[in-house]
Amino acid sequence: MEECVFCKIASGELKSEKILESDNFFAIKDINPKTKGHSLVVSKRHYQTLLDMPSSLLGEFLEMGKKLAIKLIDEEKAEGFNLIMNNYEVAGQIVPHVHMHVLPRKKGDVAPGLP
């Protein structure tokens, strides 16, 4: 997808610091973080939503989210985390490329739109 920002990051056309990477996914910091450390797990291949991604990749996708959550809990001294995935525009998906938000959380923090 020539217009997709995540595809451009995956191909190296756009520079972004990858904080974790596997064969099929990478993790980067969110450019508009809701909490300190808010990061994304992004598919290297273009799939619009979770429904488009092959089921064979779901375990690796979730494992990358888990690794990222552990890393962010340690780095941000967080007490918990949110995993959020929006699918389709009506559900809040801004970039039509499969990705999962990992938000480290601390007691009393403020994350707009989240508990």
Tab-separated table of N, CA and C in Angstrom:
chain	number	residue	atom	x	y	z
A	1	MET	N	0.855	-1.176	0.000
A	1	MET	CA	0.000	0.000	0.000
A	1	MET	C	0.899	1.236	0.000
A	2	GLU	N	0.955	1.933	-1.116
A	2	GLU	CA	1.885	3.042	-1.262
A	2	GLU	C	1.578	4.243	-0.363
A	3	GLU	N	0.353	4.400	0.105
A	3	GLU	CA	-0.011	5.527	0.956
A	3	GLU	C	0.059	5.192	2.449
A	4	CYS	N	0.291	3.943	2.804
A	4	CYS	CA	0.210	3.491	4.186
A	4	CYS	C	1.484	3.827	4.967
A	5	VAL	N	1.332	4.599	6.028
A	5	VAL	CA	2.485	5.017	6.828
A	5	VAL	C	3.192	3.820	7.462
A	6	PHE	N	2.447	2.814	7.917
A	6	PHE	CA	3.085	1.656	8.538
A	6	PHE	C	3.824	0.811	7.505
A	7	CYS	N	3.321	0.730	6.294
A	7	CYS	CA	4.035	0.032	5.226
A	7	CYS	C	5.342	0.757	4.898
A	8	LYS	N	5.304	2.085	4.915
A	8	LYS	CA	6.512	2.872	4.643
A	8	LYS	C	7.549	2.684	5.751
A	9	ILE	N	7.102	2.558	6.993
A	9	ILE	CA	8.030	2.281	8.097
A	9	ILE	C	8.594	0.869	7.954
A	10	ALA	N	7.737	-0.094	7.655
A	10	ALA	CA	8.177	-1.482	7.505
A	10	ALA	C	9.217	-1.626	6.397
A	11	SER	N	9.060	-0.897	5.304
A	11	SER	CA	9.982	-0.997	4.163
A	11	SER	C	11.245	-0.155	4.354
A	12	GLY	N	11.263	0.709	5.359
A	12	GLY	CA	12.418	1.576	5.582
A	12	GLY	C	12.315	2.908	4.860
A	13	GLU	N	11.234	3.109	4.106
A	13	GLU	CA	11.038	4.375	3.394
A	13	GLU	C	10.896	5.534	4.375
A	14	LEU	N	10.210	5.293	5.487
A	14	LEU	CA	10.113	6.262	6.584
A	14	LEU	C	10.916	5.727	7.749
A	15	LYS	N	11.715	6.568	8.347
A	15	LYS	CA	12.534	6.154	9.487
A	15	LYS	C	11.718	6.204	10.767
A	16	SER	N	11.887	5.185	11.577
A	16	SER	CA	11.248	5.107	12.878
A	16	SER	C	12.085	4.171	13.723
A	17	GLU	N	12.238	4.491	14.986
A	17	GLU	CA	13.022	3.641	15.871
A	17	GLU	C	12.186	2.439	16.296
A	18	LYS	N	12.580	1.280	15.846
A	18	LYS	CA	11.893	0.051	16.218
A	18	LYS	C	12.429	-0.389	17.584
A	19	ILE	N	11.520	-0.577	18.530
A	19	ILE	CA	11.948	-0.949	19.882
A	19	ILE	C	11.922	-2.457	20.109
A	20	LEU	N	11.203	-3.183	19.274
A	20	LEU	CA	11.204	-4.647	19.231
A	20	LEU	C	10.924	-5.045	17.786
A	21	GLU	N	11.386	-6.250	17.413
A	21	GLU	CA	11.123	-6.712	16.053
A	21	GLU	C	11.162	-8.237	16.016
A	22	SER	N	10.277	-8.814	15.212
A	22	SER	CA	10.261	-10.252	14.960
A	22	SER	C	10.185	-10.437	13.443
A	23	ASP	N	10.015	-11.661	13.005
A	23	ASP	CA	9.936	-11.923	11.568
A	23	ASP	C	8.776	-11.188	10.901
A	24	ASN	N	7.659	-11.063	11.611
A	24	ASN	CA	6.450	-10.527	10.989
A	24	ASN	C	5.910	-9.238	11.596
A	25	PHE	N	6.510	-8.775	12.703
A	25	PHE	CA	5.994	-7.604	13.410
A	25	PHE	C	7.131	-6.732	13.918
A	26	PHE	N	6.808	-5.475	14.173
A	26	PHE	CA	7.751	-4.583	14.845
A	26	PHE	C	6.966	-3.713	15.814
A	27	ALA	N	7.690	-3.138	16.768
A	27	ALA	CA	7.068	-2.246	17.755
A	27	ALA	C	7.750	-0.893	17.694
A	28	ILE	N	6.927	0.156	17.760
A	28	ILE	CA	7.405	1.541	17.747
A	28	ILE	C	6.603	2.340	18.769
A	29	LYS	N	7.146	3.491	19.169
A	29	LYS	CA	6.414	4.402	20.043
A	29	LYS	C	5.302	5.077	19.238
A	30	ASP	N	4.162	5.304	19.865
A	30	ASP	CA	3.050	6.013	19.230
A	30	ASP	C	3.412	7.492	19.118
A	31	ILE	N	3.129	8.105	17.977
A	31	ILE	CA	3.483	9.523	17.807
A	31	ILE	C	2.540	10.459	18.554
A	32	ASN	N	1.383	9.957	18.977
A	32	ASN	CA	0.433	10.735	19.779
A	32	ASN	C	0.073	9.927	21.027
A	33	PRO	N	1.022	9.783	21.951
A	33	PRO	CA	0.802	8.878	23.086
A	33	PRO	C	-0.296	9.346	24.042
A	34	LYS	N	-1.097	8.368	24.499
A	34	LYS	CA	-2.122	8.627	25.514
A	34	LYS	C	-1.534	8.491	26.918
A	35	THR	N	-0.462	7.700	27.054
A	35	THR	CA	0.272	7.566	28.311
A	35	THR	C	1.761	7.560	27.974
A	36	LYS	N	2.586	7.814	28.980
A	36	LYS	CA	4.035	7.771	28.767
A	36	LYS	C	4.432	6.344	28.407
A	37	GLY	N	5.086	6.192	27.269
A	37	GLY	CA	5.520	4.888	26.809
A	37	GLY	C	4.571	4.217	25.822
A	38	HIS	N	3.397	4.788	25.594
A	38	HIS	CA	2.406	4.224	24.662
A	38	HIS	C	3.098	3.820	23.360
A	39	SER	N	2.982	2.551	23.015
A	39	SER	CA	3.659	2.002	21.841
A	39	SER	C	2.709	1.140	21.027
A	40	LEU	N	3.168	0.746	19.842
A	40	LEU	CA	2.353	-0.030	18.911
A	40	LEU	C	3.080	-1.283	18.461
A	41	VAL	N	2.345	-2.360	18.302
A	41	VAL	CA	2.826	-3.556	17.606
A	41	VAL	C	2.198	-3.498	16.220
A	42	VAL	N	3.031	-3.556	15.181
A	42	VAL	CA	2.578	-3.360	13.809
A	42	VAL	C	3.012	-4.542	12.939
A	43	SER	N	2.120	-4.988	12.084
A	43	SER	CA	2.438	-6.045	11.129
A	43	SER	C	3.366	-5.498	10.041
A	44	LYS	N	4.369	-6.277	9.675
A	44	LYS	CA	5.255	-5.868	8.585
A	44	LYS	C	4.554	-5.942	7.230
A	45	ARG	N	3.605	-6.846	7.098
A	45	ARG	CA	2.815	-6.961	5.875
A	45	ARG	C	1.515	-6.192	6.059
A	46	HIS	N	0.974	-5.716	4.977
A	46	HIS	CA	-0.243	-4.917	5.064
A	46	HIS	C	-1.480	-5.807	5.152
A	47	TYR	N	-2.153	-5.687	6.287
A	47	TYR	CA	-3.477	-6.263	6.495
A	47	TYR	C	-4.297	-5.124	7.085
A	48	GLN	N	-5.465	-4.861	6.567
A	48	GLN	CA	-6.244	-3.726	7.051
A	48	GLN	C	-6.698	-3.929	8.497
A	49	THR	N	-7.224	-5.101	8.820
A	49	THR	CA	-7.723	-5.363	10.171
A	49	THR	C	-7.285	-6.753	10.619
A	50	LEU	N	-7.603	-7.067	11.849
A	50	LEU	CA	-7.318	-8.384	12.397
A	50	LEU	C	-7.984	-9.477	11.557
A	51	LEU	N	-9.139	-9.186	10.991
A	51	LEU	CA	-9.867	-10.167	10.183
A	51	LEU	C	-9.132	-10.518	8.895
A	52	ASP	N	-8.253	-9.642	8.439
A	52	ASP	CA	-7.497	-9.871	7.203
A	52	ASP	C	-6.180	-10.611	7.452
A	53	MET	N	-5.679	-10.559	8.672
A	53	MET	CA	-4.405	-11.183	9.002
A	53	MET	C	-4.586	-12.700	9.121
A	54	PRO	N	-3.673	-13.484	8.554
A	54	PRO	CA	-3.801	-14.940	8.666
A	54	PRO	C	-3.803	-15.396	10.130
A	55	SER	N	-4.638	-16.349	10.439
A	55	SER	CA	-4.727	-16.887	11.803
A	55	SER	C	-3.390	-17.432	12.282
A	56	SER	N	-2.561	-17.905	11.356
A	56	SER	CA	-1.258	-18.455	11.719
A	56	SER	C	-0.331	-17.413	12.347
A	57	LEU	N	-0.638	-16.120	12.196
A	57	LEU	CA	0.196	-15.055	12.758
A	57	LEU	C	-0.317	-14.543	14.108
A	58	LEU	N	-1.489	-14.978	14.522
A	58	LEU	CA	-2.092	-14.430	15.741
A	58	LEU	C	-1.255	-14.686	16.987
A	59	GLY	N	-0.680	-15.867	17.111
A	59	GLY	CA	0.149	-16.178	18.275
A	59	GLY	C	1.375	-15.281	18.356
A	60	GLU	N	2.044	-15.091	17.223
A	60	GLU	CA	3.225	-14.221	17.187
A	60	GLU	C	2.847	-12.767	17.483
A	61	PHE	N	1.693	-12.349	16.975
A	61	PHE	CA	1.206	-10.984	17.216
A	61	PHE	C	0.980	-10.753	18.709
A	62	LEU	N	0.283	-11.679	19.345
A	62	LEU	CA	0.016	-11.556	20.770
A	62	LEU	C	1.300	-11.681	21.590
A	63	GLU	N	2.201	-12.558	21.192
A	63	GLU	CA	3.481	-12.717	21.890
A	63	GLU	C	4.293	-11.427	21.818
A	64	MET	N	4.266	-10.753	20.672
A	64	MET	CA	4.970	-9.470	20.548
A	64	MET	C	4.333	-8.436	21.469
A	65	GLY	N	3.002	-8.436	21.571
A	65	GLY	CA	2.325	-7.532	22.504
A	65	GLY	C	2.726	-7.812	23.941
A	66	LYS	N	2.854	-9.075	24.294
A	66	LYS	CA	3.268	-9.471	25.641
A	66	LYS	C	4.694	-9.007	25.933
A	67	LYS	N	5.610	-9.250	25.000
A	67	LYS	CA	7.007	-8.818	25.174
A	67	LYS	C	7.088	-7.299	25.320
A	68	LEU	N	6.309	-6.601	24.519
A	68	LEU	CA	6.310	-5.140	24.584
A	68	LEU	C	5.745	-4.666	25.918
A	69	ALA	N	4.671	-5.283	26.389
A	69	ALA	CA	4.086	-4.907	27.680
A	69	ALA	C	5.103	-5.095	28.805
A	70	ILE	N	5.811	-6.209	28.820
A	70	ILE	CA	6.834	-6.468	29.849
A	70	ILE	C	7.922	-5.411	29.786
A	71	LYS	N	8.383	-5.085	28.581
A	71	LYS	CA	9.427	-4.066	28.400
A	71	LYS	C	8.958	-2.702	28.902
A	72	LEU	N	7.725	-2.325	28.557
A	72	LEU	CA	7.209	-1.016	28.953
A	72	LEU	C	6.932	-0.937	30.453
A	73	ILE	N	6.440	-2.027	31.045
A	73	ILE	CA	6.227	-2.049	32.499
A	73	ILE	C	7.543	-1.791	33.210
A	74	ASP	N	8.601	-2.426	32.740
A	74	ASP	CA	9.922	-2.245	33.340
A	74	ASP	C	10.444	-0.825	33.113
A	75	GLU	N	10.417	-0.360	31.885
A	75	GLU	CA	10.969	0.960	31.546
A	75	GLU	C	10.198	2.109	32.184
A	76	GLU	N	8.888	2.002	32.225
A	76	GLU	CA	8.060	3.096	32.726
A	76	GLU	C	7.654	2.920	34.189
A	77	LYS	N	8.128	1.843	34.806
A	77	LYS	CA	7.755	1.531	36.207
A	77	LYS	C	6.235	1.501	36.339
A	78	ALA	N	5.598	0.911	35.340
A	78	ALA	CA	4.144	0.844	35.292
A	78	ALA	C	3.620	-0.252	36.215
A	79	GLU	N	2.341	-0.118	36.568
A	79	GLU	CA	1.678	-1.081	37.450
A	79	GLU	C	0.710	-1.972	36.678
A	80	GLY	N	0.499	-1.670	35.413
A	80	GLY	CA	-0.406	-2.440	34.573
A	80	GLY	C	-0.297	-1.936	33.148
A	81	PHE	N	-1.175	-2.429	32.299
A	81	PHE	CA	-1.143	-2.008	30.894
A	81	PHE	C	-2.486	-2.279	30.236
A	82	ASN	N	-2.732	-1.560	29.151
A	82	ASN	CA	-3.881	-1.800	28.287
A	82	ASN	C	-3.365	-2.334	26.957
A	83	LEU	N	-4.074	-3.301	26.395
A	83	LEU	CA	-3.888	-3.723	25.002
A	83	LEU	C	-5.154	-3.281	24.284
A	84	ILE	N	-4.990	-2.487	23.228
A	84	ILE	CA	-6.146	-1.960	22.511
A	84	ILE	C	-5.938	-2.161	21.025
A	85	MET	N	-6.983	-2.633	20.368
A	85	MET	CA	-6.927	-2.798	18.924
A	85	MET	C	-8.240	-2.334	18.326
A	86	ASN	N	-8.169	-1.339	17.470
A	86	ASN	CA	-9.333	-0.804	16.783
A	86	ASN	C	-9.372	-1.380	15.374
A	87	ASN	N	-10.531	-1.868	14.962
A	87	ASN	CA	-10.679	-2.456	13.630
A	87	ASN	C	-11.798	-1.748	12.886
A	88	TYR	N	-11.444	-1.124	11.798
A	88	TYR	CA	-12.305	-0.299	10.945
A	88	TYR	C	-12.512	1.085	11.558
A	89	GLU	N	-12.724	2.048	10.702
A	89	GLU	CA	-12.844	3.448	11.086
A	89	GLU	C	-13.929	3.670	12.139
A	90	VAL	N	-15.069	3.011	12.003
A	90	VAL	CA	-16.182	3.193	12.939
A	90	VAL	C	-15.792	2.796	14.365
A	91	ALA	N	-14.780	1.931	14.491
A	91	ALA	CA	-14.309	1.491	15.807
A	91	ALA	C	-13.094	2.280	16.277
A	92	GLY	N	-12.729	3.325	15.542
A	92	GLY	CA	-11.629	4.193	15.962
A	92	GLY	C	-10.300	3.929	15.278
A	93	GLN	N	-10.263	3.042	14.278
A	93	GLN	CA	-9.008	2.767	13.571
A	93	GLN	C	-8.681	3.963	12.683
A	94	ILE	N	-7.531	4.587	12.929
A	94	ILE	CA	-7.116	5.762	12.156
A	94	ILE	C	-6.257	5.347	10.969
A	95	VAL	N	-5.292	4.457	11.210
A	95	VAL	CA	-4.439	3.947	10.137
A	95	VAL	C	-4.971	2.572	9.737
A	96	PRO	N	-5.409	2.401	8.487
A	96	PRO	CA	-5.995	1.123	8.070
A	96	PRO	C	-4.931	0.054	7.798
A	97	HIS	N	-4.188	-0.280	8.835
A	97	HIS	CA	-3.133	-1.294	8.803
A	97	HIS	C	-3.147	-1.930	10.184
A	98	VAL	N	-3.196	-3.245	10.259
A	98	VAL	CA	-3.359	-3.919	11.546
A	98	VAL	C	-2.243	-3.520	12.527
A	99	HIS	N	-2.663	-3.094	13.712
A	99	HIS	CA	-1.728	-2.732	14.778
A	99	HIS	C	-2.448	-2.780	16.119
A	100	MET	N	-1.669	-2.972	17.164
A	100	MET	CA	-2.192	-3.055	18.524
A	100	MET	C	-1.472	-2.019	19.388
A	101	HIS	N	-2.247	-1.297	20.177
A	101	HIS	CA	-1.699	-0.313	21.107
A	101	HIS	C	-1.367	-1.001	22.426
A	102	VAL	N	-0.210	-0.691	22.983
A	102	VAL	CA	0.177	-1.169	24.309
A	102	VAL	C	0.456	0.083	25.144
A	103	LEU	N	-0.370	0.291	26.176
A	103	LEU	CA	-0.267	1.487	27.001
A	103	LEU	C	0.117	1.104	28.430
A	104	PRO	N	1.332	1.444	28.855
A	104	PRO	CA	1.678	1.210	30.255
A	104	PRO	C	0.846	2.127	31.138
A	105	ARG	N	0.412	1.632	32.304
A	105	ARG	CA	-0.471	2.402	33.175
A	105	ARG	C	0.052	2.435	34.605
A	106	LYS	N	-0.182	3.553	35.235
A	106	LYS	CA	0.137	3.766	36.646
A	106	LYS	C	-1.123	4.237	37.362
A	107	LYS	N	-1.231	3.933	38.622
A	107	LYS	CA	-2.384	4.378	39.403
A	107	LYS	C	-2.487	5.903	39.332
A	108	GLY	N	-3.681	6.380	38.991
A	108	GLY	CA	-3.923	7.813	38.955
A	108	GLY	C	-3.536	8.496	37.653
A	109	ASP	N	-2.973	7.771	36.684
A	109	ASP	CA	-2.620	8.437	35.425
A	109	ASP	C	-3.885	8.780	34.652
A	110	VAL	N	-3.722	9.635	33.665
A	110	VAL	CA	-4.853	10.052	32.846
A	110	VAL	C	-4.564	9.618	31.417
A	111	ALA	N	-5.462	8.818	30.868
A	111	ALA	CA	-5.367	8.381	29.482
A	111	ALA	C	-6.699	8.695	28.837
A	112	PRO	N	-6.777	9.790	28.062
A	112	PRO	CA	-8.054	10.204	27.471
A	112	PRO	C	-8.796	9.051	26.792
A	113	GLY	N	-10.051	8.877	27.146
A	113	GLY	CA	-10.891	7.859	26.551
A	113	GLY	C	-10.746	6.466	27.165
A	114	LEU	N	-9.876	6.341	28.171
A	114	LEU	CA	-9.655	5.048	28.824
A	114	LEU	C	-9.933	5.171	30.314
A	115	PRO	N	-10.260	4.033	30.942
A	115	PRO	CA	-10.498	4.061	32.400
A	115	PRO	C	-9.217	4.339	33.168
